PDB file of C-alpha atoms and ligand atoms in Angstrom:
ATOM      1  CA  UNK E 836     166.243-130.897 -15.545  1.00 98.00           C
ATOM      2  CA  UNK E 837     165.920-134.104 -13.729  1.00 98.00           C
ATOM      3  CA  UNK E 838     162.551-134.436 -11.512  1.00 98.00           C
ATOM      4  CA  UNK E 839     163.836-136.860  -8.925  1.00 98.00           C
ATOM      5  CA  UNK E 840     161.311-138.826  -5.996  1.00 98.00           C
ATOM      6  CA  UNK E 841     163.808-140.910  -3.924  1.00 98.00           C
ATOM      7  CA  UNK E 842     166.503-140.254  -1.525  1.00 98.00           C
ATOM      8  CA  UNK E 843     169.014-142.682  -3.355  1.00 98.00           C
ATOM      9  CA  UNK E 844     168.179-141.308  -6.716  1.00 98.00           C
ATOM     10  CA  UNK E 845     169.135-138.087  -5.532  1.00 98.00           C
ATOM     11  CA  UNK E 846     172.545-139.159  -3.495  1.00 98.00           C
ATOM     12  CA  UNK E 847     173.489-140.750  -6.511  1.00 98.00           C
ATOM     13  CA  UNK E 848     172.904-137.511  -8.611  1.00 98.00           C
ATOM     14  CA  UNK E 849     175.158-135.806  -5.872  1.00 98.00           C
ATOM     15  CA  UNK E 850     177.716-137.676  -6.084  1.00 98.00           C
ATOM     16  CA  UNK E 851     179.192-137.049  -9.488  1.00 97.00           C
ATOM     17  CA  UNK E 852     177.439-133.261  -9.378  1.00 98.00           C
ATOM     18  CA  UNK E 853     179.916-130.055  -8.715  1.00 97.00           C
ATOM     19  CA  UNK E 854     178.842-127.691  -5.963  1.00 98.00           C
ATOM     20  CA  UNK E 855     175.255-127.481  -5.618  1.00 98.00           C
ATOM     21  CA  UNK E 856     172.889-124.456  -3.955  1.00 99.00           C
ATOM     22  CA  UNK E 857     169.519-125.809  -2.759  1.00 99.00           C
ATOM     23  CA  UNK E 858     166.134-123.816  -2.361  1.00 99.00           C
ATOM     24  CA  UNK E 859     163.863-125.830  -0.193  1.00 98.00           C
ATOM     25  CA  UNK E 860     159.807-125.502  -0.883  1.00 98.00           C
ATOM     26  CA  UNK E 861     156.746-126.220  -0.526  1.00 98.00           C
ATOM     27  CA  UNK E 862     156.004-126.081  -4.042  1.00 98.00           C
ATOM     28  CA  UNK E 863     152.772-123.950  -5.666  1.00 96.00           C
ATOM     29  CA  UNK E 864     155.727-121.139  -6.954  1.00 97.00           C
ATOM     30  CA  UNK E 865     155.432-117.823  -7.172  1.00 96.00           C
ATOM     31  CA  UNK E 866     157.812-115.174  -8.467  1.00 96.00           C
ATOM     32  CA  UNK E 867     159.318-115.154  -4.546  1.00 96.00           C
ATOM     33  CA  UNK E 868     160.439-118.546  -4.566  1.00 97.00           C
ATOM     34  CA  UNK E 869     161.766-118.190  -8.414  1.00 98.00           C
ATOM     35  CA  UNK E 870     163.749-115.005  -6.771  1.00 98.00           C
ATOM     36  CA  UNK E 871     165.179-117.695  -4.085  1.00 98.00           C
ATOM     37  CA  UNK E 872     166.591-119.620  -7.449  1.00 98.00           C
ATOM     38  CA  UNK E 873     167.766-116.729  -9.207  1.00 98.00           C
ATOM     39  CA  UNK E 874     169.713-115.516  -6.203  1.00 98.00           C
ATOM     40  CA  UNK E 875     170.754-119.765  -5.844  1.00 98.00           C
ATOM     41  CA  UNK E 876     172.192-119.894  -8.995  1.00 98.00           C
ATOM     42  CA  UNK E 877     174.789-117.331  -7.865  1.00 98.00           C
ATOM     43  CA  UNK E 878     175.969-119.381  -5.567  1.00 98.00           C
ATOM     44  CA  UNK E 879     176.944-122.618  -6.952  1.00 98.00           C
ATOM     45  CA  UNK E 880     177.344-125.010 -10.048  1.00 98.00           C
ATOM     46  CA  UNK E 881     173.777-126.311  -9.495  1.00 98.00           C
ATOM     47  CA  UNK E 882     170.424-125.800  -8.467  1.00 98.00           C
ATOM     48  CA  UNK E 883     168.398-128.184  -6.832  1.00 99.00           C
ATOM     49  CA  UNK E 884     164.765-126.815  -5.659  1.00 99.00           C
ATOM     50  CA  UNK E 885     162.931-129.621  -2.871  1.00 99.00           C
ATOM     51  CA  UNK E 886     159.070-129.498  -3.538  1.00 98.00           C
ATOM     52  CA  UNK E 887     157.539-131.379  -0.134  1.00 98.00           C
ATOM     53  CA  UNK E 888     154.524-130.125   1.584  1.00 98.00           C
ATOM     54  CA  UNK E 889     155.322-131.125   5.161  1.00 97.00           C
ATOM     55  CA  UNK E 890     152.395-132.376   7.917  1.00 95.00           C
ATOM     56  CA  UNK E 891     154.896-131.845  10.674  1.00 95.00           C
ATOM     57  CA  UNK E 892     154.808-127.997  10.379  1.00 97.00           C
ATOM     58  CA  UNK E 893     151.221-127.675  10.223  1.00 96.00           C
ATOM     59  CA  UNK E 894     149.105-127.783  13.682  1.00 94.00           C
ATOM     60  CA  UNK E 895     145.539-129.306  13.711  1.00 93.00           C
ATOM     61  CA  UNK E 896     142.257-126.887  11.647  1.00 91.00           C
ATOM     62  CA  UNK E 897     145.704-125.669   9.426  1.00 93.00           C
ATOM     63  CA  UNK E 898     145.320-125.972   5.708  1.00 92.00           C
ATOM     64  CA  UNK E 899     148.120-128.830   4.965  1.00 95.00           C
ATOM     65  CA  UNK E 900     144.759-130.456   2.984  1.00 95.00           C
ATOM     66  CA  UNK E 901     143.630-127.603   1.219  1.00 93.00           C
ATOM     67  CA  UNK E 902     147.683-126.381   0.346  1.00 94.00           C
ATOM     68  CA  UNK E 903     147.782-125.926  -3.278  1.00 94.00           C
ATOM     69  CA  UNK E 904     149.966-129.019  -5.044  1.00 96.00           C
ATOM     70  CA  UNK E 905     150.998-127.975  -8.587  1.00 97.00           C
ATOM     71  CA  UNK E 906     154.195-130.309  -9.752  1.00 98.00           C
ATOM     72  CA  UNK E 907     153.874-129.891 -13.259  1.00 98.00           C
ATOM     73  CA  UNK E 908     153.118-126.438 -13.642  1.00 98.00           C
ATOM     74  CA  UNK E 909     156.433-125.918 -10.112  1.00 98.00           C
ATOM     75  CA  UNK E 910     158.049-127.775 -12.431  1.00 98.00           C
ATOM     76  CA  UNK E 911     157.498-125.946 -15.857  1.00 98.00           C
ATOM     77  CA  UNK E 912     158.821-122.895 -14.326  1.00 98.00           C
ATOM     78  CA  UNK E 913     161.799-124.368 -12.431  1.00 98.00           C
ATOM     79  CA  UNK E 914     163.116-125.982 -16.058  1.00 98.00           C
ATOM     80  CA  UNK E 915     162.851-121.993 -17.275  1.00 98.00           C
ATOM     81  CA  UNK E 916     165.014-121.477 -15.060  1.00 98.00           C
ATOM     82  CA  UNK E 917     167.559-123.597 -15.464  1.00 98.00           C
ATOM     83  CA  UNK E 918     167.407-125.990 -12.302  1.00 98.00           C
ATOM     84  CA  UNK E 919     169.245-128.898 -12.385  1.00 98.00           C
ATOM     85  CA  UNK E 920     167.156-131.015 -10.354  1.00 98.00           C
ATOM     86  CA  UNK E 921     163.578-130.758  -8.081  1.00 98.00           C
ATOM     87  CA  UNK E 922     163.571-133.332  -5.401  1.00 99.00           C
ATOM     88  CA  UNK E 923     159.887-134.567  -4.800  1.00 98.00           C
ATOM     89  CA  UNK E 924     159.721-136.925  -2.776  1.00 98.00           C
ATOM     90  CA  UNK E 925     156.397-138.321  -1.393  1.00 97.00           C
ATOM     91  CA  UNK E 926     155.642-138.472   2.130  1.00 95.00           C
ATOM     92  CA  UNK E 927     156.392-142.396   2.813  1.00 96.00           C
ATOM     93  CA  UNK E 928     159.875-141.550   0.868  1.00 97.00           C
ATOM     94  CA  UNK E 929     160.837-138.951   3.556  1.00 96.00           C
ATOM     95  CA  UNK E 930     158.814-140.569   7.076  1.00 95.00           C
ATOM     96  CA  UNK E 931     158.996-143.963   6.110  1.00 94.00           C
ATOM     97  CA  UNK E 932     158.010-143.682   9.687  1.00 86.00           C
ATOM     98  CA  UNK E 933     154.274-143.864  10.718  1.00 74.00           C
ATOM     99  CA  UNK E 934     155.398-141.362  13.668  1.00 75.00           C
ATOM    100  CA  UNK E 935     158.876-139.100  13.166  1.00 74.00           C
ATOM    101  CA  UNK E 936     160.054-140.557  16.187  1.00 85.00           C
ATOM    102  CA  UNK E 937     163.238-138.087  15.800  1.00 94.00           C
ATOM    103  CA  UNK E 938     162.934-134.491  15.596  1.00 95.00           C
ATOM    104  CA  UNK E 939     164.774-131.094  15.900  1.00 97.00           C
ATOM    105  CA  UNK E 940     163.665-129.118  18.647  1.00 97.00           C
ATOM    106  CA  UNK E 941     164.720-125.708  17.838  1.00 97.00           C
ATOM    107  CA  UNK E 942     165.239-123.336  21.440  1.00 96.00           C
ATOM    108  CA  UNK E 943     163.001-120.944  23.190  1.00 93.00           C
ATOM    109  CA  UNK E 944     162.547-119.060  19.858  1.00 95.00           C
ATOM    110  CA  UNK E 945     160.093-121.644  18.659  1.00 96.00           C
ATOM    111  CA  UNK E 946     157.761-120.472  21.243  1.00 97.00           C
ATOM    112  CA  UNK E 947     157.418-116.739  20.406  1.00 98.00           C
ATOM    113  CA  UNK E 948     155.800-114.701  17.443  1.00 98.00           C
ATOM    114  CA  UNK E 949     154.716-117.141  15.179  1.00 98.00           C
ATOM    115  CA  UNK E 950     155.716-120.062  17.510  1.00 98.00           C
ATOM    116  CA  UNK E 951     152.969-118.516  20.431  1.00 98.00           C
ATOM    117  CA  UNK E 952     150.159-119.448  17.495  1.00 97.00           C
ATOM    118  CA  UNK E 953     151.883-122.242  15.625  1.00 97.00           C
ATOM    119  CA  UNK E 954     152.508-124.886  18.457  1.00 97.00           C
ATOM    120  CA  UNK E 955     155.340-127.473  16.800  1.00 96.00           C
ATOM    121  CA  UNK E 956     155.511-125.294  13.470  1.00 98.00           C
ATOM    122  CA  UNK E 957     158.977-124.545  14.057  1.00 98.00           C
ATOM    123  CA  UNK E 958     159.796-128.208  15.506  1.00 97.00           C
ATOM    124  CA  UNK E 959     158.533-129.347  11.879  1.00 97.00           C
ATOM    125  CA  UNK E 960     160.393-127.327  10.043  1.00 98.00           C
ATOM    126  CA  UNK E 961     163.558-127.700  11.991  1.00 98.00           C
ATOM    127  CA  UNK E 962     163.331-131.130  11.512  1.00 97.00           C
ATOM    128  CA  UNK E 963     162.192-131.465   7.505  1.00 98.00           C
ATOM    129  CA  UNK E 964     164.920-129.076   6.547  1.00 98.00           C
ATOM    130  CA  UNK E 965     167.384-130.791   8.589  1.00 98.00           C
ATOM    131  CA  UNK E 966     166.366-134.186   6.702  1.00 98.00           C
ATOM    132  CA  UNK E 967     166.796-132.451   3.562  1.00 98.00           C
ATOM    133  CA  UNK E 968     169.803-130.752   4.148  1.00 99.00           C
ATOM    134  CA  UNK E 969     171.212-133.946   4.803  1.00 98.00           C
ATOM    135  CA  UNK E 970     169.776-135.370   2.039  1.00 98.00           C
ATOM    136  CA  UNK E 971     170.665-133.130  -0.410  1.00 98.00           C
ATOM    137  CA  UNK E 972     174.464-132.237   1.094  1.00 98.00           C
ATOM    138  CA  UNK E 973     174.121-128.035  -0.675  1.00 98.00           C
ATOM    139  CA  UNK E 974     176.924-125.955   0.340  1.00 98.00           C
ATOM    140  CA  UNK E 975     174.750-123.198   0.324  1.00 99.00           C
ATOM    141  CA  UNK E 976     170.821-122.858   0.594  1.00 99.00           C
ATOM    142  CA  UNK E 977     168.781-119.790   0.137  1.00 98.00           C
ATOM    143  CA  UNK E 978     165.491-118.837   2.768  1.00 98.00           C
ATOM    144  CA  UNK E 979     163.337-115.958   2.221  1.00 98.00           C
ATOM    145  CA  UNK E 980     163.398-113.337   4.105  1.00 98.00           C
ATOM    146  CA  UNK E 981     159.672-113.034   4.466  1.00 98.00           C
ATOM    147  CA  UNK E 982     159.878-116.378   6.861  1.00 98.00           C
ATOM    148  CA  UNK E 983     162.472-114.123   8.987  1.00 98.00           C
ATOM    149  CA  UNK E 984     161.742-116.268  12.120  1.00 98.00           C
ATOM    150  CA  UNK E 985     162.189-119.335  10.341  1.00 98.00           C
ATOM    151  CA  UNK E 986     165.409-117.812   8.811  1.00 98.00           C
ATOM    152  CA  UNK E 987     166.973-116.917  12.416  1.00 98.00           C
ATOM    153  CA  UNK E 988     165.882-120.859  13.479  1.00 98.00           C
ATOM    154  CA  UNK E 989     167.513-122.008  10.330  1.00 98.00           C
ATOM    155  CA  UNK E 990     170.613-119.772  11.536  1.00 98.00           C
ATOM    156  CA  UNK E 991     170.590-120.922  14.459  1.00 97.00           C
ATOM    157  CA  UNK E 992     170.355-124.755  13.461  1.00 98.00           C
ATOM    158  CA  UNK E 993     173.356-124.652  11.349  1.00 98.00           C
ATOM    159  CA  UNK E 994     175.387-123.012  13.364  1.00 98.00           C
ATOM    160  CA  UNK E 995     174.704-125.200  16.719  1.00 98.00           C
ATOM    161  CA  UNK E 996     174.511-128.450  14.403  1.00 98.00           C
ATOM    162  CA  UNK E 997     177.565-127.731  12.681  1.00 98.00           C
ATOM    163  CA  UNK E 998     175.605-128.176   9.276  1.00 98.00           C
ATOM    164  CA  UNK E 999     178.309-126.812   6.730  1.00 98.00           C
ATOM    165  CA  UNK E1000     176.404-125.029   4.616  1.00 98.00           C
ATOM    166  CA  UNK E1001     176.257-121.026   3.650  1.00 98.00           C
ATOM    167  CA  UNK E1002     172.893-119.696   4.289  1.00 98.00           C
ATOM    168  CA  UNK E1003     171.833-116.932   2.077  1.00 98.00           C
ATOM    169  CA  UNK E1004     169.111-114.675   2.795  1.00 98.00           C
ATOM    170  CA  UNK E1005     166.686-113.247   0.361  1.00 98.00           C
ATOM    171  CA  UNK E1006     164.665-109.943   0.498  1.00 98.00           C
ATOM    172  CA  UNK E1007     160.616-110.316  -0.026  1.00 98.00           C
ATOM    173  CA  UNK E1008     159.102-110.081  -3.076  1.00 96.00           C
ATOM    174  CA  UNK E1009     156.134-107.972  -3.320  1.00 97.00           C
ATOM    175  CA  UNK E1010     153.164-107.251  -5.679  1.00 97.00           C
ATOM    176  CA  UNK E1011     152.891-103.767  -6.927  1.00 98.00           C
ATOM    177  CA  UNK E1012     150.711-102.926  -3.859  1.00 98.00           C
ATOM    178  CA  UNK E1013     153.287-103.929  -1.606  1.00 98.00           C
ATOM    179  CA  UNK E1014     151.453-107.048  -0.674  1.00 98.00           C
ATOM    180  CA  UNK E1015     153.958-110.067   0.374  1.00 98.00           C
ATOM    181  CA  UNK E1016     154.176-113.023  -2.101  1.00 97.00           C
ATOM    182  CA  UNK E1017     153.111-115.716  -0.698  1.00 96.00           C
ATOM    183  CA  UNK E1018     151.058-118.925  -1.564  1.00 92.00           C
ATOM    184  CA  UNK E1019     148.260-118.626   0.658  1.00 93.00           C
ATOM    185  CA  UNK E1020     147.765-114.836  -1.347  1.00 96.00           C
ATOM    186  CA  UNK E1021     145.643-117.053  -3.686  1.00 94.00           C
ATOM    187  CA  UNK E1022     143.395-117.836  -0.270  1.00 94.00           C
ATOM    188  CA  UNK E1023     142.018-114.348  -0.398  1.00 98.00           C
ATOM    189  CA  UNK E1024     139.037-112.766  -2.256  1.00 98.00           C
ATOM    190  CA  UNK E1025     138.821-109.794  -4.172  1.00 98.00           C
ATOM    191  CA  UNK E1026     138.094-107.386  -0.976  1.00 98.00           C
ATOM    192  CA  UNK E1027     140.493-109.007   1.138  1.00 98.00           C
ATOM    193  CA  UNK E1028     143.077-108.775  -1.544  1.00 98.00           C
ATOM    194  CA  UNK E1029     142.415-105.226  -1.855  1.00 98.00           C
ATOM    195  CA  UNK E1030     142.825-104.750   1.556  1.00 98.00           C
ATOM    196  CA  UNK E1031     146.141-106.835   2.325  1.00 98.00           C
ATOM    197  CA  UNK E1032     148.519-104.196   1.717  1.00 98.00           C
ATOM    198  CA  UNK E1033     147.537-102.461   4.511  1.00 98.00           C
ATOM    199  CA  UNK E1034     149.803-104.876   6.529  1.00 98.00           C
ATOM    200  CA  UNK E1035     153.064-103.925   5.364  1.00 98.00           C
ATOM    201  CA  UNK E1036     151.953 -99.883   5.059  1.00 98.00           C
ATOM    202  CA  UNK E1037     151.839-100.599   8.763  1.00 98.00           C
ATOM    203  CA  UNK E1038     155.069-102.125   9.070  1.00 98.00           C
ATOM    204  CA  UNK E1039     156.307 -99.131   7.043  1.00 98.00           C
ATOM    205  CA  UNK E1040     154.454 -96.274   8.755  1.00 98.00           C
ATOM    206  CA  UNK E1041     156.428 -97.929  12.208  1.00 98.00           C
ATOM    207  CA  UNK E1042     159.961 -98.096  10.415  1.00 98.00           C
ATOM    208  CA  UNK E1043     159.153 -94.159   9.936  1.00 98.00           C
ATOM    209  CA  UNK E1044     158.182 -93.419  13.390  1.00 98.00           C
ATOM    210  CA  UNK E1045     161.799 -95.366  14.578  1.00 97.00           C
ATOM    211  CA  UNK E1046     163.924 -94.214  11.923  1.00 97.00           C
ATOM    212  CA  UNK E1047     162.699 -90.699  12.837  1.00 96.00           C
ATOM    213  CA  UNK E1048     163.996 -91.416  16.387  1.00 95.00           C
ATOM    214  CA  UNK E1049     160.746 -92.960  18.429  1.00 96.00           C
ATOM    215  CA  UNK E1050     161.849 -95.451  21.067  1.00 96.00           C
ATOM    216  CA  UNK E1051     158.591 -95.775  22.288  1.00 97.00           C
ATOM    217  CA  UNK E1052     158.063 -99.154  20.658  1.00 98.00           C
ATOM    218  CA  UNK E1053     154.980-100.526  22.436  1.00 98.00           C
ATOM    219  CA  UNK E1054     153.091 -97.663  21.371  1.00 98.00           C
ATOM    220  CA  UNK E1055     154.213 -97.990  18.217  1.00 98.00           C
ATOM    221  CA  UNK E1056     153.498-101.791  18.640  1.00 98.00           C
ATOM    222  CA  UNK E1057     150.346-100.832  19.822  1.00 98.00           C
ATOM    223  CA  UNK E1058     148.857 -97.993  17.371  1.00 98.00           C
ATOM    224  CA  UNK E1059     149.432-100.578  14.662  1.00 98.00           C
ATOM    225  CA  UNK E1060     147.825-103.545  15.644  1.00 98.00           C
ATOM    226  CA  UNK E1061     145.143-100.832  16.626  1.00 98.00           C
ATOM    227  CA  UNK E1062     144.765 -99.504  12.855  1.00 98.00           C
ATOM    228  CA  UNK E1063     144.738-103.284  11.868  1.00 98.00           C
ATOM    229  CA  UNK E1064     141.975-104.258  14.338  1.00 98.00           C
ATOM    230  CA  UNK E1065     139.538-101.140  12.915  1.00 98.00           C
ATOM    231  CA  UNK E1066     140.379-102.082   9.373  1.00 98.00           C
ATOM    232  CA  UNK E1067     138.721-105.763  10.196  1.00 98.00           C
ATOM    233  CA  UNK E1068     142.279-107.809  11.032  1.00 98.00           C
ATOM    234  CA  UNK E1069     142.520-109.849  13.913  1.00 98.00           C
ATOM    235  CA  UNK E1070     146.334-109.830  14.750  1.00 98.00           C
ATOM    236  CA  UNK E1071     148.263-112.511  16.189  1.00 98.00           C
ATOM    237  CA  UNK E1072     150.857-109.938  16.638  1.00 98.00           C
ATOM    238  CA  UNK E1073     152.861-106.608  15.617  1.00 98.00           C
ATOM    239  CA  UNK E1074     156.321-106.250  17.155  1.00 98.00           C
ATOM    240  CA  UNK E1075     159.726-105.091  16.965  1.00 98.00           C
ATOM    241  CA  UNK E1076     162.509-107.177  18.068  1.00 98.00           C
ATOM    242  CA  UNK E1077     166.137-107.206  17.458  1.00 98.00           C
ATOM    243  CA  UNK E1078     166.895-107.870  13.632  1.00 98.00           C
ATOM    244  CA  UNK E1079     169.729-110.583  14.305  1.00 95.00           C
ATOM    245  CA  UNK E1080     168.431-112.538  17.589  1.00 95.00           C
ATOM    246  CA  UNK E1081     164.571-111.530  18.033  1.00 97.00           C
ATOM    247  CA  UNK E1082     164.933-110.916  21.193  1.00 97.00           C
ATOM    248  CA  UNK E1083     162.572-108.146  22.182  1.00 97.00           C
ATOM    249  CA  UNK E1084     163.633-104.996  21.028  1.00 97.00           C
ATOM    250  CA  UNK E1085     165.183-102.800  23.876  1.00 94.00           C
ATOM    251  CA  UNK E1086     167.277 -99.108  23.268  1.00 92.00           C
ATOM    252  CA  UNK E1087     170.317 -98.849  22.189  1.00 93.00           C
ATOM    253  CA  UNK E1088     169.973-101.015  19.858  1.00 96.00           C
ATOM    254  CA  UNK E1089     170.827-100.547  16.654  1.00 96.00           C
ATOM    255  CA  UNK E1090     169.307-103.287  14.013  1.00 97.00           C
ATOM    256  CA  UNK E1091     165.511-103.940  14.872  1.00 98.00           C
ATOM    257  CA  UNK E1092     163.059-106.109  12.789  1.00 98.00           C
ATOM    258  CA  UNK E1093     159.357-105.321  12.862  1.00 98.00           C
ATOM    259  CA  UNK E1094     157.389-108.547  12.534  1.00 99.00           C
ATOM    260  CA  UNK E1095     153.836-109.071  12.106  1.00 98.00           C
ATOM    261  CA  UNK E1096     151.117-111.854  12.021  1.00 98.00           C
ATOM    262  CA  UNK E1097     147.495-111.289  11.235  1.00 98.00           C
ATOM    263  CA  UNK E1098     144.254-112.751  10.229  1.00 98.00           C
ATOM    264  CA  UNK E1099     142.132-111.180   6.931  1.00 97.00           C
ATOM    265  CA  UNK E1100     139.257-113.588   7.186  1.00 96.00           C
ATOM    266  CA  UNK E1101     140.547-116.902   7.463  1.00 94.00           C
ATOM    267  CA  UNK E1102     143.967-116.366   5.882  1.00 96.00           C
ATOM    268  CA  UNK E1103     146.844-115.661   8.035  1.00 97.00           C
ATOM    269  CA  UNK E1104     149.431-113.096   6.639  1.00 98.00           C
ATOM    270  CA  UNK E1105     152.687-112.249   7.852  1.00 98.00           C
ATOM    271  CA  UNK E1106     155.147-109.560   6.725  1.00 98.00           C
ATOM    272  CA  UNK E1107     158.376-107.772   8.384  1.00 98.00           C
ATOM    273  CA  UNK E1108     160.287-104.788   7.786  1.00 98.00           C
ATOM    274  CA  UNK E1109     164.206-104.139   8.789  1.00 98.00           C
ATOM    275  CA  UNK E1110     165.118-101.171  10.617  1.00 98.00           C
ATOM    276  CA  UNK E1111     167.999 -99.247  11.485  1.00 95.00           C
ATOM    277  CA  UNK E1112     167.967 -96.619  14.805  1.00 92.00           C
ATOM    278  CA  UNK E1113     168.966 -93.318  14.416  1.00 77.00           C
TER     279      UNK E1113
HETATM  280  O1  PAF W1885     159.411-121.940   3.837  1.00 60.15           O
HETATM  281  C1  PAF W1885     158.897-123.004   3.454  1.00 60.15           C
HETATM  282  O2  PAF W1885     158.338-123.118   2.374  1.00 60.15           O
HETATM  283  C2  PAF W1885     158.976-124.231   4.360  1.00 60.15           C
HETATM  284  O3  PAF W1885     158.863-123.875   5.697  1.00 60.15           O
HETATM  285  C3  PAF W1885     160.243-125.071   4.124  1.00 60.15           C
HETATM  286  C4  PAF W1885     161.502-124.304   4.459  1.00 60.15           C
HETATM  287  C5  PAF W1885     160.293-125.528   2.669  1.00 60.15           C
HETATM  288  C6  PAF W1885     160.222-126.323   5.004  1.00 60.15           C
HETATM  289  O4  PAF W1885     159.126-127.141   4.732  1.00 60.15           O
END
């Protein structure tokens, strides 16, 4: 497995490589993001796995300082399993740039759910992933489905940018508990981990009430974020959009997504759950 830094190192790696699927990160891996290579190595000759922790999709008081940095030990794991390369580049390497005086603005969708509480988030990941994509030239690239807003931006970016590259979902993985994987998990202490779960049983308990016909989905909206609030969450928000667009959800139709955002302490979760109508 080659560990490459620079952005010529890596063009000339791709240009004698056969087709290549690409799983971009943040790094600090958990069994999700090996799931994300797994399902990559399906797809394509090679694997190459980005590790970059990237300023431009964290606001101001977010935890881009504290975010755990753990090459070697990303690293380790990614040679188990069978990676060709991990492209870590450094932060001058990719905004050589005091300021990114170029970015992707992604539409409206930027602004809602996670967007409403994450001013620019989306803008910065927009933007990284469309430096790497370039960078990297995958034919495919896997997202989890966990991030499912950034997934729809993602969607939406290749499609209106004409990136040609097949972008390949992947479920959420999930402790035993049902808890999300995620990185900032680690963020939580022993009451608050006990009490995480609770998140997705009530994204679960409101897939029941749909898929056993309720329409009434600000109520359902509403009795969850309630349950969440008495349990000691603050909640950014619980709601049910349309799985493919997110537009809010309305009847009739057929796919919905139920997203939610919420606070346990000072760690921010999020979690969704798809849903079909009766
Ligand atoms: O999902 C993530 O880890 C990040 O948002 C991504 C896609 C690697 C861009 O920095």
């Amino acid at each position: 497995m080659h560990i490459i830094h620079t952005i010529q190192a890596l063009r000339e790696w791709r240009k004698t490589a056969g087709s290549v699927a690409f799983v971009p990160t943040m790094g600090n891996l958990h069994e999700g993001h090996l799931a994300l290579v797994r399902e990559a190595k399906k797809h394509a000759d090679n694997v190459v796995v980005s590790i970059f922790v990237n300023r431009l999709q964290f606001g101001q008081g977010e935890d881009f300082d504290q975010y755990p940095r753990t090459l070697q030990q990303d690293a380790d794991k990614l040679a188990d399993e069978g990676v060709a390369v991990v492209f870590a580049p450094d932060e001058k390497e990719l905004y050589p740039n005091v300021e990114q005086r170029y970015n992707v603005e992604p539409p409206y969708l930027q602004n809602e759910l996670c967007g409403k509480f994450r001013p620019g988030h989306f803008r910065g990941v927009a933007t990284v992933v469309s430096k790497l994509f370039n960078i990297v030239a995958p034919d495919a690239a896997c997202f989890g489905k966990k991030d499912y807003q950034q997934l729809a931006i993602i969607k939406g970016l290749v499609e209106d940018l004409n990136f040609n590259i097949k972008i390949i979902p992947v479920d959420t993985g999930r402790a035993a508990d049902g808890l999300a994987l995620s990185s900032r998990n680690q963020y939580l202490s022993d009451s608050e981990r006990a009490e995480a779960p609770r998140l997705y049983r009530e994204l679960q308990k409101a897939a029941a009430s749909i898929s056993a016909g309720s329409t009434d989905y600000a109520g359902i909206e509403e009795q969850a974020a309630a349950a969440l609030v008495a349990a000691g969450w603050s909640v950014d928000y619980f709601e049910i959009r349309h799985a493919e667009n997110l537009a809010v959800a309305r009847q009739g139709d057929k796919k919905l997504v139920i997203l939610a955002a919420a606070r346990l302490g000072k760690t921010r979760l999020i979690d969704n759950l798809e849903v079909s109508t009766v």
